mmCIF file with all atom_site columns, C-alpha atoms in Angstrom:
data_model
loop_
_atom_site.group_PDB
_atom_site.id
_atom_site.type_symbol
_atom_site.label_atom_id
_atom_site.label_alt_id
_atom_site.label_comp_id
_atom_site.label_asym_id
_atom_site.label_entity_id
_atom_site.label_seq_id
_atom_site.pdbx_PDB_ins_code
_atom_site.Cartn_x
_atom_site.Cartn_y
_atom_site.Cartn_z
_atom_site.occupancy
_atom_site.B_iso_or_equiv
_atom_site.pdbx_formal_charge
_atom_site.auth_seq_id
_atom_site.auth_comp_id
_atom_site.auth_asym_id
_atom_site.auth_atom_id
_atom_site.pdbx_PDB_model_num
ATOM 1   C CA . MET A 1 1   ? 0.000   0.000   0.000   1.00 77.00 ? 1   MET A CA 1
ATOM 2   C CA . ASP A 1 2   ? 1.256   3.458   -0.880  1.00 84.00 ? 2   ASP A CA 1
ATOM 3   C CA . PRO A 1 3   ? -0.048  5.837   1.822   1.00 87.00 ? 3   PRO A CA 1
ATOM 4   C CA . ASN A 1 4   ? 0.468   8.886   -0.414  1.00 89.00 ? 4   ASN A CA 1
ATOM 5   C CA . ILE A 1 5   ? -2.286  7.674   -2.747  1.00 87.00 ? 5   ILE A CA 1
ATOM 6   C CA . HIS A 1 6   ? -4.642  7.222   0.228   1.00 85.00 ? 6   HIS A CA 1
ATOM 7   C CA . ILE A 1 7   ? -3.764  10.667  1.574   1.00 90.00 ? 7   ILE A CA 1
ATOM 8   C CA . GLN A 1 8   ? -4.573  12.232  -1.809  1.00 88.00 ? 8   GLN A CA 1
ATOM 9   C CA . ALA A 1 9   ? -7.906  10.388  -2.004  1.00 83.00 ? 9   ALA A CA 1
ATOM 10  C CA . LEU A 1 10  ? -8.811  11.466  1.535   1.00 84.00 ? 10  LEU A CA 1
ATOM 11  C CA . ALA A 1 11  ? -7.967  15.094  0.714   1.00 85.00 ? 11  ALA A CA 1
ATOM 12  C CA . GLN A 1 12  ? -10.252 15.034  -2.332  1.00 81.00 ? 12  GLN A CA 1
ATOM 13  C CA . VAL A 1 13  ? -13.128 13.424  -0.420  1.00 76.00 ? 13  VAL A CA 1
ATOM 14  C CA . THR A 1 14  ? -12.693 15.963  2.402   1.00 81.00 ? 14  THR A CA 1
ATOM 15  C CA . LEU A 1 15  ? -12.868 18.846  -0.090  1.00 78.00 ? 15  LEU A CA 1
ATOM 16  C CA . LYS A 1 16  ? -16.106 17.474  -1.536  1.00 73.00 ? 16  LYS A CA 1
ATOM 17  C CA . GLY A 1 17  ? -17.714 17.410  1.913   1.00 71.00 ? 17  GLY A CA 1
ATOM 18  C CA . ALA A 1 18  ? -20.156 14.612  2.703   1.00 65.00 ? 18  ALA A CA 1
ATOM 19  C CA . CYS A 1 19  ? -19.148 12.558  -0.300  1.00 65.00 ? 19  CYS A CA 1
ATOM 20  C CA . THR A 1 20  ? -19.711 8.816   -0.142  1.00 66.00 ? 20  THR A CA 1
ATOM 21  C CA . ALA A 1 21  ? -18.067 6.281   -2.407  1.00 63.00 ? 21  ALA A CA 1
ATOM 22  C CA . GLY A 1 22  ? -19.985 5.735   -5.628  1.00 66.00 ? 22  GLY A CA 1
ATOM 23  C CA . ALA A 1 23  ? -22.315 8.722   -5.192  1.00 70.00 ? 23  ALA A CA 1
ATOM 24  C CA . VAL A 1 24  ? -23.017 10.930  -8.209  1.00 70.00 ? 24  VAL A CA 1
ATOM 25  C CA . GLY A 1 25  ? -20.550 13.812  -8.399  1.00 67.00 ? 25  GLY A CA 1
ATOM 26  C CA . CYS A 1 26  ? -18.154 12.165  -5.977  1.00 68.00 ? 26  CYS A CA 1
ATOM 27  C CA . SER A 1 27  ? -15.677 10.687  -8.432  1.00 72.00 ? 27  SER A CA 1
ATOM 28  C CA . LEU A 1 28  ? -12.050 11.179  -7.519  1.00 73.00 ? 28  LEU A CA 1
ATOM 29  C CA . ASN A 1 29  ? -9.066  11.886  -9.729  1.00 82.00 ? 29  ASN A CA 1
ATOM 30  C CA . VAL A 1 30  ? -6.155  10.470  -7.758  1.00 85.00 ? 30  VAL A CA 1
ATOM 31  C CA . PRO A 1 31  ? -2.884  9.900   -9.619  1.00 86.00 ? 31  PRO A CA 1
ATOM 32  C CA . THR A 1 32  ? -1.504  6.464   -8.797  1.00 85.00 ? 32  THR A CA 1
ATOM 33  C CA . GLU A 1 33  ? 1.971   7.061   -10.204 1.00 87.00 ? 33  GLU A CA 1
ATOM 34  C CA . PRO A 1 34  ? 4.621   7.233   -8.953  1.00 87.00 ? 34  PRO A CA 1
ATOM 35  C CA . TYR A 1 35  ? 3.829   4.206   -6.810  1.00 82.00 ? 35  TYR A CA 1
ATOM 36  C CA . HIS A 1 36  ? 5.994   3.614   -3.722  1.00 83.00 ? 36  HIS A CA 1
ATOM 37  C CA . PRO A 1 37  ? 4.478   0.999   -1.393  1.00 79.00 ? 37  PRO A CA 1
ATOM 38  C CA . VAL A 1 38  ? 5.656   1.048   2.191   1.00 79.00 ? 38  VAL A CA 1
ATOM 39  C CA . TYR A 1 39  ? 3.251   -1.503  3.698   1.00 73.00 ? 39  TYR A CA 1
ATOM 40  C CA . TYR A 1 40  ? 2.757   -5.165  2.877   1.00 71.00 ? 40  TYR A CA 1
ATOM 41  C CA . MET A 1 41  ? -0.341  -6.642  4.486   1.00 72.00 ? 41  MET A CA 1
ATOM 42  C CA . ILE A 1 42  ? -1.642  -9.997  5.617   1.00 72.00 ? 42  ILE A CA 1
ATOM 43  C CA . ASN A 1 43  ? -5.402  -10.198 6.136   1.00 68.00 ? 43  ASN A CA 1
ATOM 44  C CA . GLY A 1 44  ? -5.586  -6.407  5.825   1.00 69.00 ? 44  GLY A CA 1
ATOM 45  C CA . ARG A 1 45  ? -3.036  -5.757  8.563   1.00 73.00 ? 45  ARG A CA 1
ATOM 46  C CA . SER A 1 46  ? 0.568   -4.661  8.457   1.00 72.00 ? 46  SER A CA 1
ATOM 47  C CA . MET A 1 47  ? 3.296   -5.548  10.944  1.00 71.00 ? 47  MET A CA 1
ATOM 48  C CA . PRO A 1 48  ? 3.042   -5.319  13.971  1.00 72.00 ? 48  PRO A CA 1
ATOM 49  C CA . ASP A 1 49  ? -0.776  -5.091  13.804  1.00 76.00 ? 49  ASP A CA 1
ATOM 50  C CA . ASP A 1 50  ? -0.991  -8.504  12.131  1.00 74.00 ? 50  ASP A CA 1
ATOM 51  C CA . MET A 1 51  ? 0.160   -10.024 15.428  1.00 77.00 ? 51  MET A CA 1
ATOM 52  C CA . ASP A 1 52  ? -2.745  -8.609  17.459  1.00 80.00 ? 52  ASP A CA 1
ATOM 53  C CA . THR A 1 53  ? -5.417  -11.048 18.559  1.00 79.00 ? 53  THR A CA 1
ATOM 54  C CA . ASN A 1 54  ? -8.431  -12.037 16.485  1.00 78.00 ? 54  ASN A CA 1
ATOM 55  C CA . TYR A 1 55  ? -11.367 -9.645  17.041  1.00 79.00 ? 55  TYR A CA 1
ATOM 56  C CA . ALA A 1 56  ? -9.087  -6.956  18.516  1.00 80.00 ? 56  ALA A CA 1
ATOM 57  C CA . ALA A 1 57  ? -11.133 -3.890  19.515  1.00 84.00 ? 57  ALA A CA 1
ATOM 58  C CA . GLN A 1 58  ? -9.151  -1.541  17.270  1.00 82.00 ? 58  GLN A CA 1
ATOM 59  C CA . TYR A 1 59  ? -10.049 -3.623  14.147  1.00 76.00 ? 59  TYR A CA 1
ATOM 60  C CA . PRO A 1 60  ? -13.802 -4.253  14.396  1.00 76.00 ? 60  PRO A CA 1
ATOM 61  C CA . HIS A 1 61  ? -14.067 -5.138  10.688  1.00 75.00 ? 61  HIS A CA 1
ATOM 62  C CA . GLN A 1 62  ? -10.912 -7.268  10.492  1.00 72.00 ? 62  GLN A CA 1
ATOM 63  C CA . PRO A 1 63  ? -11.593 -10.260 12.708  1.00 71.00 ? 63  PRO A CA 1
ATOM 64  C CA . TYR A 1 64  ? -8.594  -12.362 11.717  1.00 71.00 ? 64  TYR A CA 1
ATOM 65  C CA . ASN A 1 65  ? -4.976  -11.597 12.398  1.00 70.00 ? 65  ASN A CA 1
ATOM 66  C CA . GLY A 1 66  ? -2.205  -12.426 9.958   1.00 68.00 ? 66  GLY A CA 1
ATOM 67  C CA . ASN A 1 67  ? -0.279  -14.657 12.309  1.00 70.00 ? 67  ASN A CA 1
ATOM 68  C CA . PRO A 1 68  ? -1.840  -18.121 12.220  1.00 69.00 ? 68  PRO A CA 1
ATOM 69  C CA . HIS A 1 69  ? -0.183  -20.775 14.326  1.00 71.00 ? 69  HIS A CA 1
ATOM 70  C CA . MET A 1 70  ? 0.109   -24.460 13.529  1.00 74.00 ? 70  MET A CA 1
ATOM 71  C CA . HIS A 1 71  ? 0.600   -27.258 15.988  1.00 77.00 ? 71  HIS A CA 1
ATOM 72  C CA . PRO A 1 72  ? 2.660   -30.378 15.263  1.00 77.00 ? 72  PRO A CA 1
ATOM 73  C CA . GLY A 1 73  ? 0.864   -32.635 12.813  1.00 79.00 ? 73  GLY A CA 1
ATOM 74  C CA . GLU A 1 74  ? -1.940  -30.162 11.989  1.00 82.00 ? 74  GLU A CA 1
ATOM 75  C CA . LEU A 1 75  ? -2.832  -29.537 8.366   1.00 82.00 ? 75  LEU A CA 1
ATOM 76  C CA . THR A 1 76  ? -3.386  -25.885 7.463   1.00 81.00 ? 76  THR A CA 1
ATOM 77  C CA . LEU A 1 77  ? -4.966  -24.648 4.241   1.00 84.00 ? 77  LEU A CA 1
ATOM 78  C CA . LEU A 1 78  ? -3.562  -21.398 2.863   1.00 82.00 ? 78  LEU A CA 1
ATOM 79  C CA . ARG A 1 79  ? -4.977  -19.076 0.224   1.00 83.00 ? 79  ARG A CA 1
ATOM 80  C CA . ILE A 1 80  ? -2.284  -16.663 -0.903  1.00 82.00 ? 80  ILE A CA 1
ATOM 81  C CA . ILE A 1 81  ? -3.462  -13.760 -3.059  1.00 81.00 ? 81  ILE A CA 1
ATOM 82  C CA . GLY A 1 82  ? -1.023  -11.451 -4.804  1.00 80.00 ? 82  GLY A CA 1
ATOM 83  C CA . GLN A 1 83  ? -2.452  -7.952  -4.544  1.00 75.00 ? 83  GLN A CA 1
ATOM 84  C CA . GLY A 1 84  ? -1.079  -4.577  -5.389  1.00 71.00 ? 84  GLY A CA 1
ATOM 85  C CA . ARG A 1 85  ? 1.258   -3.947  -8.283  1.00 75.00 ? 85  ARG A CA 1
ATOM 86  C CA . TRP A 1 86  ? 4.462   -5.611  -7.197  1.00 74.00 ? 86  TRP A CA 1
ATOM 87  C CA . GLN A 1 87  ? 5.318   -9.219  -6.644  1.00 76.00 ? 87  GLN A CA 1
ATOM 88  C CA . HIS A 1 88  ? 6.342   -9.745  -3.036  1.00 75.00 ? 88  HIS A CA 1
ATOM 89  C CA . PRO A 1 89  ? 7.446   -13.147 -1.737  1.00 78.00 ? 89  PRO A CA 1
ATOM 90  C CA . PHE A 1 90  ? 5.467   -14.696 1.096   1.00 78.00 ? 90  PHE A CA 1
ATOM 91  C CA . HIS A 1 91  ? 7.580   -16.806 3.431   1.00 77.00 ? 91  HIS A CA 1
ATOM 92  C CA . GLU A 1 92  ? 5.843   -19.385 5.597   1.00 74.00 ? 92  GLU A CA 1
ATOM 93  C CA . HIS A 1 93  ? 8.224   -19.609 8.541   1.00 71.00 ? 93  HIS A CA 1
ATOM 94  C CA . GLY A 1 94  ? 9.345   -23.117 9.380   1.00 68.00 ? 94  GLY A CA 1
ATOM 95  C CA . ASN A 1 95  ? 7.079   -24.949 6.932   1.00 75.00 ? 95  ASN A CA 1
ATOM 96  C CA . HIS A 1 96  ? 6.977   -25.899 3.296   1.00 82.00 ? 96  HIS A CA 1
ATOM 97  C CA . VAL A 1 97  ? 3.708   -25.428 1.430   1.00 85.00 ? 97  VAL A CA 1
ATOM 98  C CA . ARG A 1 98  ? 2.389   -27.917 -1.121  1.00 86.00 ? 98  ARG A CA 1
ATOM 99  C CA . ILE A 1 99  ? 0.745   -25.831 -3.852  1.00 87.00 ? 99  ILE A CA 1
ATOM 100 C CA . LEU A 1 100 ? -2.598  -27.486 -4.629  1.00 88.00 ? 100 LEU A CA 1
ATOM 101 C CA . GLY A 1 101 ? -3.985  -25.010 -7.123  1.00 89.00 ? 101 GLY A CA 1
ATOM 102 C CA . ARG A 1 102 ? -3.464  -21.768 -8.961  1.00 88.00 ? 102 ARG A CA 1
ATOM 103 C CA . ASP A 1 103 ? -6.272  -19.321 -9.689  1.00 88.00 ? 103 ASP A CA 1
ATOM 104 C CA . GLY A 1 104 ? -8.887  -21.831 -8.511  1.00 84.00 ? 104 GLY A CA 1
ATOM 105 C CA . ASN A 1 105 ? -7.618  -24.701 -10.694 1.00 87.00 ? 105 ASN A CA 1
ATOM 106 C CA . LEU A 1 106 ? -6.222  -27.848 -9.081  1.00 85.00 ? 106 LEU A CA 1
ATOM 107 C CA . ILE A 1 107 ? -2.758  -28.932 -10.154 1.00 85.00 ? 107 ILE A CA 1
ATOM 108 C CA . VAL A 1 108 ? -2.982  -32.633 -10.982 1.00 79.00 ? 108 VAL A CA 1
ATOM 109 C CA . SER A 1 109 ? -0.450  -35.154 -12.189 1.00 74.00 ? 109 SER A CA 1
ATOM 110 C CA . SER A 1 110 ? -0.210  -35.698 -15.937 1.00 75.00 ? 110 SER A CA 1
ATOM 111 C CA . SER A 1 111 ? -0.166  -39.474 -15.332 1.00 75.00 ? 111 SER A CA 1
ATOM 112 C CA . SER A 1 112 ? -3.103  -39.591 -12.882 1.00 70.00 ? 112 SER A CA 1
ATOM 113 C CA . ALA A 1 113 ? -5.995  -37.174 -12.650 1.00 66.00 ? 113 ALA A CA 1
ATOM 114 C CA . THR A 1 114 ? -6.501  -38.149 -8.989  1.00 68.00 ? 114 THR A CA 1
ATOM 115 C CA . GLN A 1 115 ? -3.009  -37.246 -7.716  1.00 70.00 ? 115 GLN A CA 1
ATOM 116 C CA . LEU A 1 116 ? -2.082  -33.687 -6.789  1.00 70.00 ? 116 LEU A CA 1
ATOM 117 C CA . ALA A 1 117 ? 1.153   -32.607 -8.413  1.00 74.00 ? 117 ALA A CA 1
ATOM 118 C CA . GLY A 1 118 ? 1.905   -29.071 -7.240  1.00 82.00 ? 118 GLY A CA 1
ATOM 119 C CA . PRO A 1 119 ? 5.379   -28.042 -6.128  1.00 85.00 ? 119 PRO A CA 1
ATOM 120 C CA . LEU A 1 120 ? 6.544   -28.043 -2.513  1.00 84.00 ? 120 LEU A CA 1
ATOM 121 C CA . LEU A 1 121 ? 7.756   -24.493 -1.761  1.00 85.00 ? 121 LEU A CA 1
ATOM 122 C CA . PHE A 1 122 ? 9.486   -22.815 1.176   1.00 84.00 ? 122 PHE A CA 1
ATOM 123 C CA . THR A 1 123 ? 8.600   -19.320 -0.080  1.00 85.00 ? 123 THR A CA 1
ATOM 124 C CA . THR A 1 124 ? 5.681   -18.561 -2.392  1.00 83.00 ? 124 THR A CA 1
ATOM 125 C CA . ARG A 1 125 ? 5.786   -15.782 -4.970  1.00 82.00 ? 125 ARG A CA 1
ATOM 126 C CA . PRO A 1 126 ? 2.266   -15.119 -6.235  1.00 80.00 ? 126 PRO A CA 1
ATOM 127 C CA . ARG A 1 127 ? 2.169   -12.422 -8.906  1.00 83.00 ? 127 ARG A CA 1
ATOM 128 C CA . PRO A 1 128 ? -0.312  -9.567  -8.514  1.00 82.00 ? 128 PRO A CA 1
ATOM 129 C CA . GLY A 1 129 ? -3.802  -10.760 -9.369  1.00 82.00 ? 129 GLY A CA 1
ATOM 130 C CA . ARG A 1 130 ? -2.928  -14.456 -8.992  1.00 85.00 ? 130 ARG A CA 1
ATOM 131 C CA . ARG A 1 131 ? -4.167  -16.808 -6.275  1.00 85.00 ? 131 ARG A CA 1
ATOM 132 C CA . TRP A 1 132 ? -2.451  -19.871 -4.896  1.00 84.00 ? 132 TRP A CA 1
ATOM 133 C CA . THR A 1 133 ? -4.033  -22.494 -2.705  1.00 86.00 ? 133 THR A CA 1
ATOM 134 C CA . GLY A 1 134 ? -1.729  -24.678 -0.678  1.00 85.00 ? 134 GLY A CA 1
ATOM 135 C CA . SER A 1 135 ? -1.501  -26.909 2.349   1.00 83.00 ? 135 SER A CA 1
ATOM 136 C CA . SER A 1 136 ? 1.119   -27.193 5.018   1.00 81.00 ? 136 SER A CA 1
ATOM 137 C CA . THR A 1 137 ? 1.595   -29.680 7.831   1.00 72.00 ? 137 THR A CA 1
ATOM 138 C CA . GLY A 1 138 ? 2.897   -28.509 11.173  1.00 64.00 ? 138 GLY A CA 1
ATOM 139 C CA . PRO A 1 139 ? 6.380   -29.674 12.173  1.00 61.00 ? 139 PRO A CA 1
ATOM 140 C CA . ALA A 1 140 ? 6.774   -33.096 13.672  1.00 54.00 ? 140 ALA A CA 1
ATOM 141 C CA . ARG A 1 141 ? 6.782   -33.355 17.446  1.00 52.00 ? 141 ARG A CA 1
ATOM 142 C CA . ALA A 1 142 ? 10.246  -33.282 18.950  1.00 47.00 ? 142 ALA A CA 1
#
């Protein structure tokens, strides 16, 4: 997210008074270049806010934090969506992720339509506008 673009949009809305999104006469003309993002978000939160608890009072419309925890042996399903304009790697600390699908399409083996064949990755790199679905198993018990 580039906060300068948001600041410009807020300034235009403020000048128009009680303007609500989509209302007639409330269109904005906000230049989106140059683009210099300074925040990368998970579930709509940036660090350190993504480590706050679920349903934190300061985020009434963002119930889920961006810091899910796995326990040994648990299977976790991930949906990784590349948003914004730049590709930014997403690193799943301590776990590999088996990519099950891209953009809603399962990745299956060319020799068997019943076997999943996606790569096992330590860091995922979804491009903007692309979606990856993957699974990860928590580390083995020590």
